[in-house]
Amino acid sequence: MTDLSTNAKVPGAETEAQFGDYFALLKPRVMTLVVFTAFVGLLAAPASVHPFVGFCAILFIAVGGGASGALNMWWDADIDAVMRRTARRPIPSGRVEGGEALAIGLVLSAFAVVFLGLATNWLAAGLLAFTIFFYVVIYTMWLKRTTPQNIVIGGAAGAFPPMIGWAAATGSVSVEAVLMFCLTFMWTPPHFWALALFMRGDYDAAKVPMLTVTHGRRSTRVHILVYTVLLAALAVGTAFTAVGGPVYLATALVLNALFLKGAWDIFRRDEAASEADNYKAEKAFFKLSLLYLFAHFGAILVEAGLARFGFGGWA
Amino acid sequence: MSIARLHDLHKRRMGRNLGVGLVLAAFIVIIFGLTIVKIGRGDFSTNPGAPGRAIEETSNEN
């Protein structure tokens, strides 16, 4: 008689990937930022888009962003494994093979670009293709491991979605779309440098040349302050363009005052003070930075919504 | 000896297959929806008198 038991331990069963593991390859948290900013870019644009086409455009932009995340995880699996923050990602934890992530990333990239082009226009599709290329090749494969300016230049990849949303609606790129790009672009360095300050050790262990590693923590604090001052000028100045208005101006004034205060606090502290309270100011600045970006784009969205009823902007 | 039809492995695969199935179903809905919208707007029409074309031409003139 055959001893047939399907309750026996199956090698690898515990680590076999589930659907959620493949979804995690797309970096869902980053995707929320991509979806939201692309949505704002699409709605703030001075053109009407069919709601279903608009929905599809956002979906394809999100899929494209997710695909670049999968390709990033494929390439960075070695350093993800040694960093606490990323060690539990699907590839370093052994749940998904690197080759699977590569295949998913490539297929979804092609899918997202082609379908965005078919649904809206080829300028938007071209921008999405460039964003994926920039994030995967320029940032992940080249800059991330070679220069402390990795975050500054690489931040461009995360800044493109509102411009793509705008291009999807209008078929062109205008000053307002570039300003929305600049807002995210200038916001990225202080956001990540604050993270690098309190996640100390992670980047050192992975030998990623973050500013904290190459130029020291004092220099990083100075850089955070300088970039925050430049960002504040840009963010408040945007209030006086076609995408701004009183609601945006009020939001920008409050949040930039808080953000500048946070950057000043970080600048004034030394390592001993930060270690004493477990990087309280740095963590608070990082949390505020998340609210900062969502609130600015939220205010642009409100202005666009009000404009449809004849109230938005300065007119 | 116990013979169980469902091993934990099967449950995991069931979840994965269900997920892929839902993604494919969503893909069909999206393509169908986009086709309906685009045909409705006359994007594929070669007839200059089609409603979508007329709107496009009017907006181009402005």
Short mmCIF file of C-alpha atoms in Angstrom, two decimals:
data_model
loop_
_atom_site.label_atom_id
_atom_site.label_comp_id
_atom_site.label_asym_id
_atom_site.label_seq_id
_atom_site.Cartn_x
_atom_site.Cartn_y
_atom_site.Cartn_z
CA MET A 1 0.00 0.00 0.00
CA THR A 2 1.27 3.41 -0.86
CA ASP A 3 1.81 5.70 2.07
CA LEU A 4 0.10 8.78 0.74
CA SER A 5 0.02 11.77 2.99
CA THR A 6 -0.35 15.30 1.72
CA ASN A 7 0.10 16.65 5.22
CA ALA A 8 3.81 15.98 5.00
CA LYS A 9 6.13 18.96 5.08
CA VAL A 10 6.71 20.28 1.60
CA PRO A 11 10.16 21.84 1.21
CA GLY A 12 9.92 25.54 0.52
CA ALA A 13 6.16 25.68 1.17
CA GLU A 14 6.55 28.30 3.91
CA THR A 15 8.60 30.60 1.70
CA GLU A 16 6.56 30.13 -1.46
CA ALA A 17 5.44 33.50 -2.68
CA GLN A 18 1.87 34.62 -2.24
CA PHE A 19 0.13 37.25 -4.30
CA GLY A 20 0.90 39.89 -1.67
CA ASP A 21 4.63 39.24 -2.10
CA TYR A 22 4.45 40.08 -5.78
CA PHE A 23 2.38 43.15 -4.95
CA ALA A 24 5.03 44.19 -2.40
CA LEU A 25 7.58 44.24 -5.26
CA LEU A 26 5.70 47.25 -6.62
CA LYS A 27 6.46 49.29 -3.46
CA PRO A 28 2.83 50.12 -2.61
CA ARG A 29 3.76 52.92 -0.19
CA VAL A 30 5.75 54.76 -2.84
CA MET A 31 2.90 54.05 -5.23
CA THR A 32 0.47 56.05 -3.06
CA LEU A 33 2.67 59.13 -3.56
CA VAL A 34 2.84 58.44 -7.31
CA VAL A 35 -0.93 57.96 -7.58
CA PHE A 36 -1.75 61.05 -5.55
CA THR A 37 0.65 63.45 -7.28
CA ALA A 38 -0.25 62.13 -10.74
CA PHE A 39 -3.94 62.54 -9.85
CA VAL A 40 -3.32 66.16 -8.82
CA GLY A 41 -1.36 66.85 -12.02
CA LEU A 42 -4.20 65.38 -14.09
CA LEU A 43 -6.95 67.36 -12.34
CA ALA A 44 -5.02 70.64 -12.06
CA ALA A 45 -4.40 70.65 -15.81
CA PRO A 46 -6.57 73.04 -17.82
CA ALA A 47 -8.24 70.29 -19.84
CA SER A 48 -11.14 67.97 -19.25
CA VAL A 49 -10.49 64.26 -19.28
CA HIS A 50 -13.12 61.53 -19.46
CA PRO A 51 -13.32 60.07 -15.92
CA PHE A 52 -12.63 56.52 -17.09
CA VAL A 53 -9.67 57.61 -19.23
CA GLY A 54 -8.40 59.63 -16.24
CA PHE A 55 -8.75 56.58 -13.98
CA CYS A 56 -6.87 54.42 -16.49
CA ALA A 57 -4.13 57.04 -16.88
CA ILE A 58 -3.55 57.10 -13.11
CA LEU A 59 -3.61 53.30 -12.99
CA PHE A 60 -1.03 52.97 -15.78
CA ILE A 61 1.21 55.61 -14.19
CA ALA A 62 0.95 53.69 -10.89
CA VAL A 63 1.74 50.38 -12.62
CA GLY A 64 4.74 52.00 -14.32
CA GLY A 65 5.94 53.36 -10.97
CA GLY A 66 5.41 49.94 -9.39
CA ALA A 67 7.30 48.21 -12.22
CA SER A 68 10.30 50.47 -11.66
CA GLY A 69 10.09 49.53 -7.95
CA ALA A 70 10.26 45.82 -8.89
CA LEU A 71 13.30 46.45 -11.10
CA ASN A 72 14.90 48.45 -8.28
CA MET A 73 14.36 45.52 -5.87
CA TRP A 74 15.82 43.09 -8.41
CA TRP A 75 19.01 45.14 -8.82
CA ASP A 76 19.36 46.12 -5.15
CA ALA A 77 18.61 42.70 -3.60
CA ASP A 78 22.20 42.43 -2.29
CA ILE A 79 22.13 45.71 -0.37
CA ASP A 80 18.48 45.27 0.68
CA ALA A 81 19.56 42.09 2.47
CA VAL A 82 22.02 43.92 4.73
CA MET A 83 19.82 46.89 5.63
CA ARG A 84 17.36 46.47 8.52
CA ARG A 85 14.75 48.63 6.79
CA THR A 86 14.70 46.49 3.63
CA ALA A 87 15.79 43.01 4.77
CA ARG A 88 12.21 41.73 4.83
CA ARG A 89 11.49 42.67 1.22
CA PRO A 90 10.33 39.74 -0.98
CA ILE A 91 13.70 39.02 -2.68
CA PRO A 92 16.14 39.21 0.28
CA SER A 93 13.70 37.20 2.42
CA GLY A 94 13.70 34.48 -0.26
CA ARG A 95 9.98 34.58 -1.07
CA VAL A 96 10.46 35.84 -4.64
CA GLU A 97 13.30 34.98 -7.03
CA GLY A 98 15.32 37.85 -8.49
CA GLY A 99 14.52 36.65 -12.01
CA GLU A 100 10.79 36.76 -11.27
CA ALA A 101 11.08 40.37 -10.10
CA LEU A 102 13.02 41.26 -13.26
CA ALA A 103 10.39 39.64 -15.49
CA ILE A 104 7.51 41.30 -13.63
CA GLY A 105 9.25 44.67 -13.76
CA LEU A 106 9.99 44.50 -17.49
CA VAL A 107 6.55 43.22 -18.47
CA LEU A 108 4.68 45.74 -16.33
CA SER A 109 6.90 48.60 -17.57
CA ALA A 110 6.12 47.79 -21.20
CA PHE A 111 2.44 47.29 -20.39
CA ALA A 112 2.13 50.59 -18.52
CA VAL A 113 3.91 52.67 -21.18
CA VAL A 114 2.05 51.19 -24.15
CA PHE A 115 -1.37 51.40 -22.52
CA LEU A 116 -0.82 54.94 -21.21
CA GLY A 117 0.06 55.93 -24.78
CA LEU A 118 -3.03 54.23 -26.18
CA ALA A 119 -5.34 55.62 -23.48
CA THR A 120 -4.05 59.22 -23.49
CA ASN A 121 -1.14 60.37 -25.66
CA TRP A 122 2.44 59.42 -26.48
CA LEU A 123 4.01 62.40 -24.72
CA ALA A 124 2.67 61.11 -21.40
CA ALA A 125 3.78 57.58 -22.33
CA GLY A 126 7.24 58.85 -23.27
CA LEU A 127 7.57 60.68 -19.96
CA LEU A 128 6.55 57.51 -18.10
CA ALA A 129 9.11 55.47 -20.05
CA PHE A 130 11.79 58.06 -19.26
CA THR A 131 10.80 58.02 -15.57
CA ILE A 132 11.20 54.23 -15.40
CA PHE A 133 14.53 54.44 -17.24
CA PHE A 134 15.72 57.26 -14.99
CA TYR A 135 14.78 55.46 -11.77
CA VAL A 136 16.12 52.05 -12.75
CA VAL A 137 19.20 52.85 -14.85
CA ILE A 138 20.30 56.34 -13.83
CA TYR A 139 19.42 56.18 -10.12
CA THR A 140 19.42 52.50 -9.11
CA MET A 141 22.17 51.10 -11.31
CA TRP A 142 24.43 54.12 -11.55
CA LEU A 143 24.06 56.96 -9.04
CA LYS A 144 22.90 55.14 -5.91
CA ARG A 145 26.19 53.32 -5.36
CA THR A 146 28.56 55.93 -6.76
CA THR A 147 27.71 59.41 -5.51
CA PRO A 148 26.34 61.06 -2.37
CA GLN A 149 24.21 63.17 -4.72
CA ASN A 150 22.22 59.96 -5.47
CA ILE A 151 19.14 61.21 -3.64
CA VAL A 152 19.29 64.69 -5.18
CA ILE A 153 19.47 63.59 -8.82
CA GLY A 154 17.53 60.35 -8.33
CA GLY A 155 14.71 62.34 -6.75
CA ALA A 156 13.75 63.44 -10.25
CA ALA A 157 12.25 60.01 -10.88
CA GLY A 158 9.74 60.45 -8.06
CA ALA A 159 8.97 63.99 -9.21
CA PHE A 160 7.74 63.11 -12.69
CA PRO A 161 4.24 61.69 -11.91
CA PRO A 162 2.40 65.07 -11.63
CA MET A 163 4.03 66.11 -14.91
CA ILE A 164 2.90 62.84 -16.52
CA GLY A 165 -0.63 63.39 -15.20
CA TRP A 166 -0.60 66.91 -16.62
CA ALA A 167 0.73 65.66 -19.98
CA ALA A 168 -1.91 62.90 -20.04
CA ALA A 169 -4.64 65.55 -19.73
CA THR A 170 -3.26 68.28 -21.98
CA GLY A 171 -0.83 66.54 -24.34
CA SER A 172 1.82 69.11 -23.39
CA VAL A 173 4.07 70.22 -20.52
CA SER A 174 3.76 73.74 -19.11
CA VAL A 175 5.43 75.88 -16.43
CA GLU A 176 2.90 74.71 -13.82
CA ALA A 177 3.75 71.06 -14.53
CA VAL A 178 7.45 71.89 -14.16
CA LEU A 179 6.76 73.66 -10.84
CA MET A 180 4.94 70.57 -9.50
CA PHE A 181 7.94 68.52 -10.63
CA CYS A 182 10.32 70.91 -8.83
CA LEU A 183 8.26 70.76 -5.64
CA THR A 184 8.78 67.00 -5.28
CA PHE A 185 12.33 67.19 -6.63
CA MET A 186 13.42 69.74 -3.98
CA TRP A 187 11.47 67.95 -1.23
CA THR A 188 13.17 64.57 -1.77
CA PRO A 189 16.70 65.35 -0.44
CA PRO A 190 15.72 66.73 3.01
CA HIS A 191 13.15 63.93 3.35
CA PHE A 192 15.70 61.16 2.75
CA TRP A 193 18.59 62.83 4.55
CA ALA A 194 16.46 63.07 7.70
CA LEU A 195 15.79 59.33 7.32
CA ALA A 196 19.51 58.67 6.82
CA LEU A 197 20.29 60.54 10.05
CA PHE A 198 18.13 58.37 12.28
CA MET A 199 18.53 55.08 10.35
CA ARG A 200 22.23 55.31 11.08
CA GLY A 201 24.24 52.22 10.32
CA ASP A 202 21.96 50.92 7.58
CA TYR A 203 23.57 52.79 4.71
CA ASP A 204 27.07 52.30 6.20
CA ALA A 205 26.52 48.54 6.31
CA ALA A 206 25.26 48.49 2.71
CA LYS A 207 28.14 50.75 1.58
CA VAL A 208 25.68 53.12 -0.07
CA PRO A 209 27.43 56.51 -0.29
CA MET A 210 24.75 58.54 1.45
CA LEU A 211 25.73 62.06 2.44
CA THR A 212 25.83 60.93 6.09
CA VAL A 213 28.54 58.40 5.18
CA THR A 214 30.64 60.42 2.72
CA HIS A 215 30.45 63.96 4.13
CA GLY A 216 29.51 63.29 7.72
CA ARG A 217 26.42 63.96 9.77
CA ARG A 218 27.21 67.63 10.43
CA SER A 219 27.34 68.32 6.69
CA THR A 220 24.05 66.44 6.22
CA ARG A 221 22.36 68.72 8.77
CA VAL A 222 23.63 71.78 6.86
CA HIS A 223 22.41 70.32 3.56
CA ILE A 224 18.94 69.68 5.02
CA LEU A 225 18.67 73.32 6.08
CA VAL A 226 19.89 74.71 2.73
CA TYR A 227 17.55 72.52 0.69
CA THR A 228 14.62 73.33 2.99
CA VAL A 229 15.18 77.09 2.52
CA LEU A 230 15.26 76.65 -1.28
CA LEU A 231 12.21 74.40 -1.14
CA ALA A 232 10.27 76.91 0.97
CA ALA A 233 10.94 79.69 -1.56
CA LEU A 234 9.80 77.48 -4.41
CA ALA A 235 6.73 76.16 -2.57
CA VAL A 236 5.50 79.62 -1.52
CA GLY A 237 6.30 81.08 -4.96
CA THR A 238 4.12 78.41 -6.61
CA ALA A 239 1.13 80.00 -4.84
CA PHE A 240 1.27 82.88 -7.34
CA THR A 241 1.08 80.70 -10.46
CA ALA A 242 -1.94 79.25 -12.26
CA VAL A 243 -2.07 76.18 -9.98
CA GLY A 244 -1.87 78.28 -6.78
CA GLY A 245 -4.35 80.47 -4.95
CA PRO A 246 -5.32 81.58 -1.42
CA VAL A 247 -5.89 78.04 -0.12
CA TYR A 248 -2.53 76.89 -1.44
CA LEU A 249 -0.78 80.02 -0.14
CA ALA A 250 -2.19 79.55 3.39
CA THR A 251 -1.18 75.85 3.35
CA ALA A 252 2.30 76.66 2.01
CA LEU A 253 2.92 79.42 4.57
CA VAL A 254 1.99 77.25 7.55
CA LEU A 255 3.78 74.10 6.42
CA ASN A 256 6.92 75.84 5.23
CA ALA A 257 7.18 77.72 8.53
CA LEU A 258 6.96 74.36 10.36
CA PHE A 259 9.36 72.70 7.93
CA LEU A 260 11.92 75.50 8.26
CA LYS A 261 11.63 75.30 12.05
CA GLY A 262 12.23 71.53 11.85
CA ALA A 263 15.26 71.97 9.58
CA TRP A 264 16.64 74.68 11.88
CA ASP A 265 16.23 72.36 14.90
CA ILE A 266 18.12 69.59 13.07
CA PHE A 267 20.84 72.07 12.04
CA ARG A 268 21.38 73.28 15.62
CA ARG A 269 21.66 69.81 17.13
CA ASP A 270 24.78 67.71 17.36
CA GLU A 271 25.01 63.93 17.44
CA ALA A 272 25.16 63.76 21.23
CA ALA A 273 21.88 65.66 21.56
CA SER A 274 20.24 63.52 18.87
CA GLU A 275 21.37 60.26 20.44
CA ALA A 276 20.20 61.45 23.85
CA ASP A 277 16.56 61.66 22.73
CA ASN A 278 16.79 58.93 20.07
CA TYR A 279 16.65 61.35 17.12
CA LYS A 280 13.35 62.91 18.13
CA ALA A 281 13.75 66.05 16.00
CA GLU A 282 14.94 64.10 12.94
CA LYS A 283 12.03 61.64 13.20
CA ALA A 284 9.53 64.49 13.67
CA PHE A 285 10.97 66.25 10.59
CA PHE A 286 10.68 63.05 8.55
CA LYS A 287 7.02 62.60 9.57
CA LEU A 288 6.29 66.26 8.84
CA SER A 289 7.88 65.88 5.40
CA LEU A 290 5.26 63.27 4.47
CA LEU A 291 2.44 65.58 5.52
CA TYR A 292 4.22 68.49 3.80
CA LEU A 293 4.10 66.97 0.34
CA PHE A 294 0.58 65.57 0.61
CA ALA A 295 -0.73 68.90 1.94
CA HIS A 296 0.87 70.94 -0.85
CA PHE A 297 -0.51 68.70 -3.57
CA GLY A 298 -3.81 68.49 -1.67
CA ALA A 299 -4.01 72.30 -1.73
CA ILE A 300 -3.34 72.34 -5.49
CA LEU A 301 -6.16 69.82 -5.83
CA VAL A 302 -8.50 72.01 -3.76
CA GLU A 303 -7.65 75.03 -5.91
CA ALA A 304 -8.38 72.99 -9.05
CA GLY A 305 -11.68 71.82 -7.54
CA LEU A 306 -12.69 75.37 -6.58
CA ALA A 307 -11.75 76.64 -10.05
CA ARG A 308 -14.43 74.40 -11.55
CA PHE A 309 -16.97 76.42 -9.55
CA GLY A 310 -15.34 79.73 -10.39
CA PHE A 311 -13.59 80.23 -7.02
CA GLY A 312 -10.06 78.86 -7.41
CA GLY A 313 -6.86 80.82 -7.95
CA TRP A 314 -6.44 84.60 -7.70
CA ALA A 315 -9.04 85.56 -10.28
CA MET B 1 -2.41 7.83 7.65
CA SER B 2 -4.27 10.96 6.86
CA ILE B 3 -5.23 12.09 3.44
CA ALA B 4 -6.13 15.74 3.41
CA ARG B 5 -7.25 17.34 0.17
CA LEU B 6 -5.98 20.75 1.09
CA HIS B 7 -2.42 21.30 2.17
CA ASP B 8 -1.26 24.73 3.28
CA LEU B 9 0.65 24.86 0.02
CA HIS B 10 -2.60 24.57 -1.92
CA LYS B 11 -4.13 27.41 0.09
CA ARG B 12 -1.16 29.62 -0.73
CA ARG B 13 -1.38 28.76 -4.40
CA MET B 14 -5.14 29.28 -4.34
CA GLY B 15 -4.61 32.84 -3.07
CA ARG B 16 -2.00 33.51 -5.73
CA ASN B 17 -4.11 32.09 -8.54
CA LEU B 18 -7.13 34.05 -7.35
CA GLY B 19 -5.05 37.24 -7.35
CA VAL B 20 -3.79 36.64 -10.89
CA GLY B 21 -7.35 35.82 -12.00
CA LEU B 22 -8.67 39.07 -10.55
CA VAL B 23 -5.87 41.07 -12.21
CA LEU B 24 -6.69 39.50 -15.58
CA ALA B 25 -10.42 40.16 -15.08
CA ALA B 26 -9.64 43.80 -14.21
CA PHE B 27 -7.46 44.02 -17.33
CA ILE B 28 -10.37 42.85 -19.50
CA VAL B 29 -12.73 45.37 -17.86
CA ILE B 30 -10.23 48.19 -18.45
CA ILE B 31 -9.66 47.36 -22.10
CA PHE B 32 -13.39 46.98 -22.68
CA GLY B 33 -14.13 50.27 -20.88
CA LEU B 34 -11.42 52.17 -22.76
CA THR B 35 -12.69 50.81 -26.07
CA ILE B 36 -16.26 51.90 -25.29
CA VAL B 37 -15.10 55.41 -24.27
CA LYS B 38 -12.84 55.83 -27.29
CA ILE B 39 -15.44 54.59 -29.76
CA GLY B 40 -18.06 56.80 -28.06
CA ARG B 41 -15.81 59.84 -28.54
CA GLY B 42 -15.13 58.91 -32.14
CA ASP B 43 -11.36 58.52 -31.61
CA PHE B 44 -11.20 55.69 -34.13
CA SER B 45 -13.58 57.23 -36.65
CA THR B 46 -12.41 58.15 -40.14
CA ASN B 47 -15.72 59.86 -40.84
CA PRO B 48 -15.27 63.65 -40.53
CA GLY B 49 -18.92 63.99 -39.46
CA ALA B 50 -18.56 61.72 -36.40
CA PRO B 51 -19.47 63.42 -33.08
CA GLY B 52 -15.98 63.06 -31.57
CA ARG B 53 -14.35 64.50 -34.68
CA ALA B 54 -16.70 67.46 -34.74
CA ILE B 55 -15.88 68.35 -31.12
CA GLU B 56 -12.15 67.92 -31.76
CA GLU B 57 -12.24 70.12 -34.84
CA THR B 58 -14.24 72.82 -33.06
CA SER B 59 -11.78 72.87 -30.16
CA ASN B 60 -8.85 73.05 -32.61
CA GLU B 61 -10.39 76.12 -34.24
CA ASN B 62 -10.60 77.96 -30.88
#
